[in-house]
Short mmCIF file of C-alpha atoms in Angstrom, two decimals:
data_model
loop_
_atom_site.label_atom_id
_atom_site.label_comp_id
_atom_site.label_asym_id
_atom_site.label_seq_id
_atom_site.Cartn_x
_atom_site.Cartn_y
_atom_site.Cartn_z
CA ASP A 1 35.88 -24.90 6.41
CA GLU A 2 34.78 -25.41 10.05
CA THR A 3 37.48 -23.23 11.53
CA THR A 4 36.78 -19.96 13.31
CA PRO A 5 36.30 -17.26 10.66
CA THR A 6 38.95 -14.61 10.30
CA PRO A 7 37.48 -11.27 11.39
CA ALA A 8 37.41 -8.54 8.76
CA GLU A 9 40.08 -5.95 9.15
CA PRO A 10 38.83 -2.53 10.32
CA ALA A 11 38.62 0.08 7.54
CA ALA A 12 41.88 1.95 6.98
CA LEU A 13 40.45 4.19 4.21
CA PRO A 14 37.30 6.33 4.03
CA VAL A 15 34.53 3.94 2.90
CA PRO A 16 31.20 5.31 1.62
CA THR A 17 27.98 3.80 2.98
CA ASP A 18 25.67 4.98 0.22
CA GLU A 19 27.46 3.65 -2.88
CA THR A 20 27.71 0.34 -4.63
CA LEU A 21 31.21 -1.22 -4.23
CA ARG A 22 32.90 -4.20 -5.78
CA GLY A 23 34.60 -6.81 -3.58
CA VAL A 24 36.29 -10.23 -3.83
CA VAL A 25 35.12 -13.09 -1.62
CA VAL A 26 38.21 -14.18 0.29
CA GLU A 27 36.65 -16.48 2.86
CA VAL A 28 33.36 -18.35 3.44
CA SER A 29 32.64 -19.71 6.86
CA PRO A 30 29.72 -22.18 7.17
CA LYS A 31 30.26 -22.37 10.90
CA SER A 32 29.35 -18.73 11.49
CA ASP A 33 27.31 -18.29 8.28
CA THR A 34 29.47 -15.32 7.23
CA ALA A 35 31.60 -14.38 4.24
CA ARG A 36 34.69 -12.07 4.25
CA LEU A 37 35.21 -9.68 1.38
CA ALA A 38 38.24 -7.64 0.26
CA LEU A 39 37.08 -4.23 -0.99
CA ALA A 40 40.51 -2.66 -1.41
CA PRO A 41 44.01 -3.03 0.09
CA ASP A 42 43.52 -3.04 3.86
CA VAL A 43 39.74 -2.73 3.55
CA GLU A 44 37.55 -5.73 4.31
CA ALA A 45 33.90 -6.28 5.17
CA THR A 46 31.78 -9.11 6.52
CA VAL A 47 28.50 -10.31 5.07
CA ARG A 48 26.06 -12.18 7.37
CA LEU A 49 23.63 -14.77 6.18
CA GLY A 50 20.70 -12.87 7.77
CA ASP A 51 21.40 -9.96 5.38
CA VAL A 52 21.44 -12.08 2.19
CA LYS A 53 18.76 -14.72 2.85
CA TRP A 54 16.87 -13.41 -0.15
CA ALA A 55 19.73 -14.05 -2.58
CA ARG A 56 18.53 -17.25 -4.19
CA ARG A 57 18.63 -18.03 -7.92
CA PRO A 58 15.36 -16.58 -9.31
CA ASP A 59 12.75 -19.02 -10.50
CA PRO A 60 9.26 -17.50 -11.14
CA SER A 61 7.70 -20.98 -11.16
CA GLN A 62 8.73 -21.65 -7.56
CA LYS A 63 7.39 -20.07 -4.39
CA PRO A 64 10.09 -17.82 -2.84
CA ARG A 65 12.06 -19.31 0.02
CA TRP A 66 14.99 -18.11 2.10
CA VAL A 67 18.51 -19.21 1.49
CA ARG A 68 19.59 -21.39 4.45
CA HIS A 69 23.46 -21.56 4.16
CA ILE A 70 26.04 -18.87 3.40
CA GLU A 71 27.85 -21.18 0.98
CA ASP A 72 24.75 -21.24 -1.18
CA VAL A 73 25.34 -17.52 -1.83
CA PHE A 74 29.17 -17.08 -1.93
CA GLN A 75 32.20 -18.92 -3.16
CA VAL A 76 35.83 -17.88 -2.65
CA GLY A 77 37.11 -15.87 -5.62
CA GLN A 78 33.73 -14.39 -6.66
CA ILE A 79 33.46 -10.73 -7.44
CA VAL A 80 30.35 -9.25 -5.89
CA ARG A 81 28.57 -5.87 -5.74
CA VAL A 82 27.84 -4.73 -2.20
CA ALA A 83 26.97 -1.70 -0.08
CA ILE A 84 28.23 -0.98 3.42
CA LEU A 85 25.53 -0.87 6.13
CA PRO A 86 25.53 2.48 7.97
CA ALA A 87 26.14 2.62 11.72
CA ASP A 88 26.16 5.10 14.56
CA GLY A 89 29.19 7.37 14.38
CA ASP A 90 29.32 7.50 10.61
CA VAL A 91 29.86 11.00 9.17
CA ASP A 92 28.62 12.48 5.88
CA GLY A 93 27.91 9.13 4.30
CA PHE A 94 31.25 7.56 5.21
CA ALA A 95 31.94 4.79 7.72
CA ALA A 96 33.56 5.85 10.94
CA GLU A 97 37.31 5.28 10.85
CA GLY A 98 38.46 1.96 12.31
CA ARG A 99 35.00 0.39 12.71
CA GLU A 100 34.11 -3.11 11.54
CA LEU A 101 32.30 -3.06 8.21
CA HIS A 102 29.20 -5.10 7.46
CA ALA A 103 28.01 -5.34 3.87
CA VAL A 104 24.89 -6.42 1.98
CA LEU A 105 24.56 -7.48 -1.64
CA ARG A 106 23.49 -4.91 -4.17
CA GLN A 107 21.84 -5.55 -7.49
CA SER A 108 19.99 -3.68 -10.21
CA PRO A 109 16.52 -5.22 -10.21
CA LEU A 110 14.52 -5.89 -13.35
CA ALA A 111 11.29 -5.02 -11.53
CA GLU A 112 10.33 -1.38 -10.93
CA GLY A 113 8.58 0.27 -8.07
CA ALA A 114 7.07 3.50 -6.87
CA LEU A 115 6.33 5.14 -3.49
CA LEU A 116 4.31 8.26 -2.68
CA SER A 117 3.90 9.66 0.83
CA PHE A 118 2.35 12.89 2.06
CA ASP A 119 1.19 14.57 5.22
CA ILE A 120 -2.54 14.06 5.89
CA ASP A 121 -3.02 17.43 7.60
CA THR A 122 -1.24 19.68 5.05
CA GLY A 123 -0.81 17.51 1.94
CA ALA A 124 2.94 18.26 1.93
CA VAL A 125 4.72 15.48 -0.03
CA ARG A 126 7.31 13.75 2.16
CA ALA A 127 8.67 11.28 -0.37
CA LEU A 128 8.16 10.44 -4.01
CA VAL A 129 9.96 7.57 -5.75
CA GLY A 130 9.07 7.22 -9.40
CA GLY A 131 11.30 4.23 -10.14
CA TYR A 132 14.50 2.43 -9.26
CA ASP A 133 16.91 4.81 -10.98
CA TYR A 134 16.14 8.09 -12.79
CA ARG A 135 19.20 7.56 -14.97
CA ARG A 136 17.74 4.31 -16.17
CA SER A 137 14.20 5.66 -16.75
CA GLU A 138 12.76 9.13 -16.30
CA PHE A 139 9.16 7.81 -16.27
CA ASP A 140 7.43 8.61 -12.96
CA ARG A 141 5.48 5.53 -11.95
CA ALA A 142 4.00 7.27 -8.89
CA THR A 143 2.05 9.91 -10.82
CA GLN A 144 2.08 8.86 -14.50
CA ALA A 145 1.76 5.03 -14.58
CA ARG A 146 -1.68 3.49 -14.62
CA ARG A 147 -1.57 -0.03 -13.21
CA GLN A 148 -4.30 -2.53 -12.32
CA ALA A 149 -5.37 -1.80 -8.75
CA GLY A 150 -6.30 -5.31 -7.73
CA SER A 151 -7.63 -5.58 -4.20
CA SER A 152 -6.33 -2.12 -3.25
CA PHE A 153 -9.57 -0.88 -4.87
CA LYS A 154 -11.78 -2.91 -2.53
CA PRO A 155 -11.82 -0.33 0.34
CA ILE A 156 -13.57 2.13 -2.01
CA ILE A 157 -16.34 -0.40 -2.67
CA TYR A 158 -16.76 -1.16 1.05
CA ALA A 159 -16.84 2.51 1.95
CA ALA A 160 -19.47 3.08 -0.73
CA ALA A 161 -21.53 0.29 0.85
CA LEU A 162 -21.24 1.90 4.27
CA GLU A 163 -22.75 5.09 2.90
CA LYS A 164 -25.80 3.12 1.93
CA ASP A 165 -27.60 0.75 4.36
CA TYR A 166 -24.70 -1.59 5.11
CA THR A 167 -22.82 -1.68 8.37
CA PRO A 168 -19.35 -3.14 9.14
CA ALA A 169 -21.18 -6.15 10.71
CA SER A 170 -23.42 -6.83 7.69
CA ILE A 171 -23.25 -10.45 6.68
CA LEU A 172 -21.95 -11.24 3.19
CA VAL A 173 -21.70 -14.64 1.56
CA ASP A 174 -18.57 -16.03 -0.05
CA ARG A 175 -19.51 -18.88 -2.32
CA PRO A 176 -18.65 -20.05 -5.86
CA VAL A 177 -20.50 -18.28 -8.64
CA VAL A 178 -20.26 -18.54 -12.42
CA TYR A 179 -20.94 -15.49 -14.59
CA GLU A 180 -21.57 -16.09 -18.29
CA ASP A 181 -21.99 -13.59 -21.09
CA PRO A 182 -24.48 -15.18 -23.51
CA GLU A 183 -23.40 -12.93 -26.38
CA SER A 184 -19.65 -13.57 -26.23
CA GLY A 185 -19.78 -16.94 -24.50
CA PHE A 186 -17.24 -15.66 -21.95
CA VAL A 187 -17.38 -17.56 -18.62
CA TRP A 188 -15.97 -16.05 -15.45
CA ARG A 189 -15.42 -18.10 -12.30
CA PRO A 190 -13.85 -15.74 -9.79
CA GLN A 191 -11.76 -17.40 -7.06
CA ASN A 192 -10.19 -16.33 -3.78
CA TYR A 193 -6.39 -16.27 -3.52
CA SER A 194 -6.59 -19.21 -1.14
CA ARG A 195 -8.87 -21.18 -3.57
CA LYS A 196 -11.25 -21.67 -0.67
CA PHE A 197 -14.72 -20.29 -0.01
CA LEU A 198 -15.61 -19.01 3.45
CA GLY A 199 -19.41 -18.93 3.44
CA ARG A 200 -21.11 -16.37 5.68
CA LEU A 201 -18.88 -13.70 7.18
CA PRO A 202 -19.20 -10.06 8.31
CA MET A 203 -18.22 -7.26 5.97
CA ARG A 204 -15.27 -6.37 8.23
CA GLU A 205 -13.80 -9.84 7.78
CA ALA A 206 -14.51 -9.98 4.08
CA LEU A 207 -12.35 -6.87 3.49
CA ALA A 208 -9.65 -7.80 6.00
CA ARG A 209 -9.18 -11.19 4.28
CA SER A 210 -9.75 -9.72 0.85
CA VAL A 211 -12.49 -12.16 -0.06
CA ASN A 212 -13.29 -11.86 -3.79
CA ASN A 213 -16.72 -13.45 -4.29
CA ALA A 214 -18.25 -11.72 -1.29
CA THR A 215 -16.94 -8.42 -2.67
CA ILE A 216 -18.47 -9.16 -6.08
CA HIS A 217 -21.86 -9.84 -4.48
CA LEU A 218 -21.61 -6.57 -2.57
CA PHE A 219 -20.55 -4.64 -5.69
CA ARG A 220 -23.43 -6.13 -7.69
CA ASP A 221 -25.95 -4.98 -5.12
CA LEU A 222 -24.48 -1.43 -5.01
CA LYS A 223 -24.54 -1.10 -8.85
CA VAL A 224 -21.53 -0.09 -10.88
CA ASP A 225 -22.52 3.58 -11.53
CA TYR A 226 -22.89 4.26 -7.80
CA VAL A 227 -19.44 2.83 -7.04
CA ILE A 228 -17.81 4.80 -9.86
CA ASP A 229 -19.42 8.03 -8.69
CA PHE A 230 -18.22 7.34 -5.17
CA ALA A 231 -14.67 6.71 -6.40
CA ARG A 232 -14.74 9.98 -8.28
CA ARG A 233 -15.55 11.80 -5.04
CA LEU A 234 -12.43 10.28 -3.45
CA GLY A 235 -10.22 11.47 -6.29
CA ILE A 236 -10.05 8.50 -8.69
CA GLN A 237 -10.00 10.11 -12.18
CA SER A 238 -8.78 7.28 -14.43
CA PRO A 239 -11.33 5.43 -16.66
CA LEU A 240 -13.06 2.69 -14.68
CA ALA A 241 -14.63 -0.50 -16.10
CA ARG A 242 -18.40 -0.58 -16.00
CA ASP A 243 -18.69 -4.28 -15.25
CA LEU A 244 -18.32 -6.72 -12.37
CA SER A 245 -14.58 -7.00 -12.85
CA LEU A 246 -14.20 -3.55 -11.24
CA ALA A 247 -15.07 -5.25 -7.91
CA LEU A 248 -11.66 -6.95 -8.04
CA GLY A 249 -9.76 -3.91 -9.22
CA SER A 250 -9.55 -4.69 -12.97
CA SER A 251 -9.17 -0.99 -13.87
CA SER A 252 -5.82 0.76 -14.05
CA VAL A 253 -5.20 3.74 -11.78
CA THR A 254 -2.15 5.77 -10.67
CA LEU A 255 -0.53 5.40 -7.30
CA LEU A 256 -1.25 9.11 -6.79
CA GLU A 257 -4.97 8.57 -7.21
CA THR A 258 -5.13 5.57 -4.93
CA THR A 259 -3.08 7.11 -2.17
CA ARG A 260 -5.13 10.30 -2.37
CA ALA A 261 -8.36 8.27 -2.06
CA TYR A 262 -7.11 6.49 1.07
CA ALA A 263 -6.10 9.87 2.54
CA VAL A 264 -9.81 10.83 2.59
CA PHE A 265 -10.48 8.06 5.12
CA ALA A 266 -7.62 9.11 7.39
CA SER A 267 -8.49 12.82 7.23
CA GLY A 268 -12.01 12.50 8.56
CA GLY A 269 -13.62 12.56 5.13
CA LYS A 270 -11.79 15.63 3.65
CA GLN A 271 -9.93 15.50 0.39
CA VAL A 272 -6.18 15.85 0.77
CA LEU A 273 -4.47 17.20 -2.34
CA PRO A 274 -0.72 16.45 -2.30
CA SER A 275 1.45 19.57 -2.42
CA PHE A 276 4.53 18.99 -4.52
CA ILE A 277 5.72 22.62 -4.66
CA THR A 278 5.98 24.72 -1.52
CA GLN A 279 6.96 27.89 -3.26
CA VAL A 280 9.01 29.26 -6.15
CA LEU A 281 11.40 32.13 -5.60
CA ASP A 282 13.19 34.32 -8.11
CA ARG A 283 16.91 35.01 -7.89
CA GLU A 284 16.20 37.95 -5.57
CA GLY A 285 14.39 35.68 -3.11
CA GLU A 286 10.97 37.07 -3.96
CA LYS A 287 8.11 34.58 -4.11
CA ILE A 288 6.61 34.26 -7.58
CA LEU A 289 4.49 31.15 -6.96
CA GLY A 290 2.93 29.72 -3.86
CA SER A 291 2.04 26.15 -2.87
CA GLN A 292 0.94 23.94 -5.79
CA VAL A 293 -0.95 20.72 -5.62
CA LEU A 294 -1.80 17.78 -7.84
CA GLY A 295 -5.57 17.55 -7.59
CA PRO A 296 -8.75 17.07 -9.57
CA VAL A 297 -8.43 18.55 -13.07
CA PRO A 298 -11.60 20.10 -14.55
CA GLU A 299 -10.23 20.27 -18.08
CA VAL A 300 -7.24 18.86 -19.97
CA PRO A 301 -5.34 21.44 -22.01
CA GLU A 302 -5.87 21.00 -25.76
CA TRP A 303 -2.14 20.77 -26.38
CA LEU A 304 -1.66 17.82 -23.95
CA PRO A 305 -1.36 14.42 -25.71
CA ALA A 306 -4.59 12.38 -25.65
CA ASN A 307 -2.90 9.63 -23.64
CA GLY A 308 -1.75 12.05 -20.93
CA THR A 309 -2.50 11.05 -17.32
CA PRO A 310 -4.35 13.21 -14.71
CA ALA A 311 -0.98 14.14 -13.25
CA ASP A 312 0.20 15.36 -16.61
CA ALA A 313 -2.88 17.54 -16.93
CA GLU A 314 -2.39 18.99 -13.49
CA LEU A 315 1.30 19.77 -14.21
CA ALA A 316 0.19 21.50 -17.35
CA ARG A 317 -2.18 23.62 -15.25
CA ILE A 318 0.77 24.61 -13.00
CA VAL A 319 2.85 25.54 -16.05
CA GLU A 320 0.01 27.72 -17.33
CA SER A 321 -0.26 29.47 -13.97
CA LEU A 322 3.43 30.27 -14.10
CA GLU A 323 3.08 31.74 -17.60
CA THR A 324 0.03 33.83 -16.69
CA GLY A 325 1.17 34.84 -13.23
CA GLU A 326 -2.07 33.55 -11.71
CA ASN A 327 -1.90 31.56 -8.46
CA PRO A 328 -4.89 29.12 -8.53
CA GLU A 329 -7.17 28.97 -5.51
CA SER A 330 -6.26 25.30 -4.98
CA ALA A 331 -3.03 26.57 -3.40
CA ASP A 332 -5.18 27.65 -0.41
CA PRO A 333 -5.10 24.82 2.18
CA ALA A 334 -8.68 25.68 3.23
CA VAL A 335 -9.99 25.20 -0.29
CA ARG A 336 -8.26 21.90 -0.86
CA ARG A 337 -9.70 20.42 2.35
CA LYS A 338 -13.17 19.97 0.92
CA GLN A 339 -15.42 17.53 2.85
CA VAL A 340 -16.25 14.73 0.39
CA ILE A 341 -17.62 12.07 2.77
CA SER A 342 -18.93 12.37 6.33
CA PRO A 343 -16.52 12.08 9.31
CA THR A 344 -18.50 8.99 10.59
CA LEU A 345 -18.16 7.22 7.23
CA ALA A 346 -14.47 8.07 7.09
CA TYR A 347 -13.96 6.59 10.54
CA LEU A 348 -15.89 3.40 9.72
CA ALA A 349 -13.74 2.92 6.58
CA THR A 350 -10.62 3.57 8.59
CA ASP A 351 -11.73 1.02 11.13
CA LEU A 352 -12.19 -1.61 8.42
CA LEU A 353 -8.63 -0.94 7.15
CA ARG A 354 -7.31 -1.22 10.68
CA ALA A 355 -8.95 -4.62 10.80
CA ALA A 356 -7.06 -5.57 7.63
CA VAL A 357 -3.88 -5.02 9.71
CA PHE A 358 -4.80 -6.14 13.20
CA ASP A 359 -7.34 -8.94 12.68
CA THR A 360 -5.91 -12.46 12.82
CA ASN A 361 -6.27 -13.21 9.09
CA GLY A 362 -5.85 -9.66 7.77
CA THR A 363 -3.79 -9.48 4.58
CA GLY A 364 -2.01 -6.40 5.91
CA ARG A 365 -0.93 -8.01 9.18
CA GLY A 366 2.75 -7.45 8.34
CA ALA A 367 2.17 -3.76 9.19
CA ARG A 368 1.62 -4.69 12.87
CA GLU A 369 5.41 -4.68 13.33
CA LEU A 370 5.27 -0.90 13.40
CA ARG A 371 3.41 -1.19 16.78
CA ARG A 372 1.37 1.86 15.78
CA SER A 373 -2.26 2.63 15.00
CA VAL A 374 -2.30 2.18 11.22
CA GLY A 375 -4.65 0.93 8.55
CA GLY A 376 -4.05 -0.28 5.05
CA LYS A 377 -4.85 -2.70 2.26
CA THR A 378 -2.88 -5.02 0.05
CA GLY A 379 -3.41 -5.38 -3.69
CA THR A 380 -2.36 -8.18 -6.00
CA THR A 381 -3.49 -8.46 -9.62
CA ASN A 382 -4.23 -11.63 -11.57
CA PHE A 383 -1.14 -13.67 -12.28
CA GLY A 384 0.92 -11.52 -9.89
CA GLY A 385 1.82 -8.68 -12.24
CA ASP A 386 1.31 -5.82 -9.78
CA ALA A 387 1.81 -5.65 -5.98
CA TRP A 388 0.34 -2.84 -3.89
CA PHE A 389 0.14 -1.75 -0.30
CA VAL A 390 -1.51 1.57 0.56
CA GLY A 391 -1.97 2.60 4.19
CA PHE A 392 -1.85 5.39 6.69
CA SER A 393 -1.43 6.54 10.28
CA PRO A 394 -3.32 9.50 11.67
CA ASP A 395 -0.53 11.70 10.34
CA VAL A 396 0.98 10.20 7.14
CA VAL A 397 -0.44 8.29 4.13
CA THR A 398 1.86 6.22 1.93
CA GLY A 399 1.34 4.09 -1.12
CA VAL A 400 3.71 1.54 -2.65
CA TRP A 401 3.57 -0.27 -5.99
CA VAL A 402 5.97 -2.92 -7.30
CA GLY A 403 5.85 -4.48 -10.76
CA TYR A 404 7.34 -4.51 -14.24
CA ASP A 405 6.86 -1.84 -16.83
CA GLU A 406 5.80 -4.53 -19.30
CA LYS A 407 3.16 -7.19 -18.77
CA ARG A 408 5.07 -9.73 -16.73
CA VAL A 409 4.61 -11.65 -13.48
CA LEU A 410 6.69 -10.85 -10.43
CA GLY A 411 6.87 -14.49 -9.46
CA LYS A 412 4.97 -17.11 -7.49
CA GLY A 413 3.81 -15.85 -4.15
CA GLU A 414 4.79 -12.22 -4.80
CA THR A 415 1.70 -10.68 -3.36
CA GLY A 416 1.10 -7.14 -2.09
CA GLY A 417 1.58 -8.36 1.46
CA ARG A 418 4.90 -10.00 0.65
CA THR A 419 6.37 -7.59 -1.93
CA ALA A 420 4.97 -4.07 -1.37
CA LEU A 421 4.08 -4.08 2.35
CA PRO A 422 7.65 -4.58 3.67
CA ILE A 423 8.74 -1.48 1.69
CA TRP A 424 5.82 0.49 3.09
CA ARG A 425 6.61 -0.74 6.63
CA ASP A 426 10.29 0.15 6.48
CA TYR A 427 9.55 3.59 5.08
CA MET A 428 6.80 4.33 7.63
CA ALA A 429 9.07 3.26 10.52
CA LEU A 430 11.28 6.24 9.59
CA ALA A 431 8.56 8.68 8.45
CA LEU A 432 6.63 8.31 11.73
CA LYS A 433 9.56 8.86 14.06
CA GLU A 434 8.72 12.49 14.42
CA HIS A 435 5.05 11.79 15.13
CA PRO A 436 3.59 10.58 18.42
CA ASN A 437 1.96 7.15 18.53
CA ARG A 438 -1.75 8.05 18.68
CA ASP A 439 -5.07 6.55 17.77
CA PHE A 440 -7.41 7.82 15.07
CA PRO A 441 -9.80 10.37 16.63
CA VAL A 442 -13.37 9.11 17.08
CA PRO A 443 -15.86 11.61 15.64
CA ALA A 444 -19.26 12.39 17.06
CA GLY A 445 -21.92 9.93 15.90
CA ILE A 446 -19.83 6.79 16.36
CA VAL A 447 -20.87 4.08 18.90
CA PHE A 448 -19.35 0.73 19.70
CA ALA A 449 -21.00 -2.66 20.27
CA ARG A 450 -19.74 -6.17 20.85
CA VAL A 451 -20.85 -8.21 17.85
CA ASP A 452 -21.50 -11.90 17.12
CA ARG A 453 -19.39 -12.91 14.10
CA GLU A 454 -21.92 -15.36 12.61
CA THR A 455 -24.99 -13.09 12.67
CA GLY A 456 -23.70 -9.53 12.98
CA LEU A 457 -26.04 -8.98 15.91
CA LEU A 458 -25.12 -8.19 19.52
CA ALA A 459 -22.93 -10.89 20.96
CA GLY A 460 -24.66 -13.24 23.40
CA ALA A 461 -23.24 -15.33 26.19
CA ASP A 462 -22.55 -18.22 23.75
CA SER A 463 -21.19 -16.17 20.87
CA LYS A 464 -17.93 -17.40 19.42
CA GLY A 465 -15.41 -15.03 17.84
CA ALA A 466 -17.22 -11.92 19.15
CA TYR A 467 -15.48 -8.63 18.50
CA LEU A 468 -15.90 -4.92 19.29
CA GLN A 469 -17.17 -3.03 16.30
CA ALA A 470 -17.73 0.69 15.54
CA PHE A 471 -21.12 1.78 14.07
CA ALA A 472 -22.72 4.95 12.92
CA GLU A 473 -25.09 5.87 15.72
CA GLY A 474 -28.52 4.39 15.03
CA SER A 475 -27.22 1.62 12.79
CA GLU A 476 -25.87 -0.63 15.58
CA PRO A 477 -27.75 -3.91 16.23
CA THR A 478 -30.23 -3.94 19.09
CA GLN A 479 -30.99 -7.68 19.35
CA THR A 480 -28.71 -10.39 20.51
CA ALA A 481 -27.72 -13.24 18.27
CA LYS A 482 -29.73 -15.75 20.31
CA GLN A 483 -32.97 -13.74 20.03
CA ALA A 484 -33.04 -13.42 16.27
CA SER A 485 -33.60 -15.72 13.35
CA ARG A 486 -32.05 -15.32 9.94
CA GLY A 487 -35.12 -13.46 8.79
CA ASP A 488 -34.52 -11.03 11.61
CA GLU A 489 -30.94 -10.62 10.52
CA ARG A 490 -31.93 -9.36 7.08
CA GLY A 491 -34.39 -7.04 8.74
CA ARG A 492 -31.59 -5.52 10.76
CA LEU A 493 -29.83 -4.31 7.60
CA LEU A 494 -27.52 -7.32 7.50
CA ARG A 495 -27.31 -8.10 3.87
CA LEU A 496 -27.46 -11.75 2.79
CA ASP A 497 -26.74 -11.79 -0.96
CA GLN A 498 -29.01 -13.93 -3.10
CA PHE A 499 -26.87 -13.73 -6.21
#
């Protein structure tokens, strides 16, 4: 009806804010876009449209859209599952006595997810979510599940290029290409998510916009063995495809591996091995085991199943150390901070990932809402089966994956930026509260120059879309865009693919 909605009665009983409750819809008010629920005798709650805009009937063939009217969600007499939103003044997980209750819908999703977060300086794990509900599934999707990386693998390729003779301003070409295997007859026509080709663009923009064909050209020039060796240095241990499809993240990796690789960029080029165990004490309070990490595994124990993951092997190593009483040297923070890439390379890679967040068309632009210095990259696999976002601040690195355990699409439009990034952003908003808002430190050997977007040379008076770019000292352009021809561009280490 169009009458003024009846306000929900203040809670007369202790009401938990961290549990799923059942309620009956007693009133729906289109005028105020609210619904009133009865949770128990003398206990009512209000649901606002803004908190349930997502609650549409699922249809994987349709692009997701918000619900626009409260009556499209609720009808009087329905029984619904809800949770009470917490508020200031609540105590020990219960709503403060007498306050107005606001509720949100609760559901048990079919999709699964995982989150892993750890401190960049110490490796101490701050959060690990292996799935929606441990009672439903004990499988740890953060450390055990191998899923296609999609575009979340691209930063590894671009960092590998920076270690060679590429710069962040090197010009790549995004154009349609057809690859055909004469033996099998297989034909591959890689496309961008937008189904458009962008032509010439700097490497920085190619990664920020997650441009597929430009990345394939870059990968082809680097050679597959070089990229795989570089990925191993960053901590990727899973088997990797030795073909062009690796450029688009066709190989399956764990969230642990990917998050650990990104941490190298944020830590100034040092490996960061997550520490899951601070110490183990006996019943007398005596320490019997120190800090333990999940890191590179030199050998897999013979008794571990052949299909075990790197995390399984590392857990086995910890078990063996407990049985033998030996505390491995990897527990020493100084040992597990090995320099695997140079500080200048790490900063340039970090700067590219910041562009993915802060540049106009960056796929990670949703992370800007944190209003902090962060970098990160989305990942979406073919047909939308896996959604990723992995990113970091100077203090914390966090990775998020969303998908199904079986091969199944999440739905039309469910990309890493739409599905995984909001989870990452909400978590980081809380995780970074104890950390100051600071920029990534600039190491020695980094210089900055204003660059022309079309050529990658120094911006001239007529340059359009010029931007400030970091370079390794000695690799920055010295000519202005107006002074150089395209031949000069290639001579300035600006790569124009001919593939």
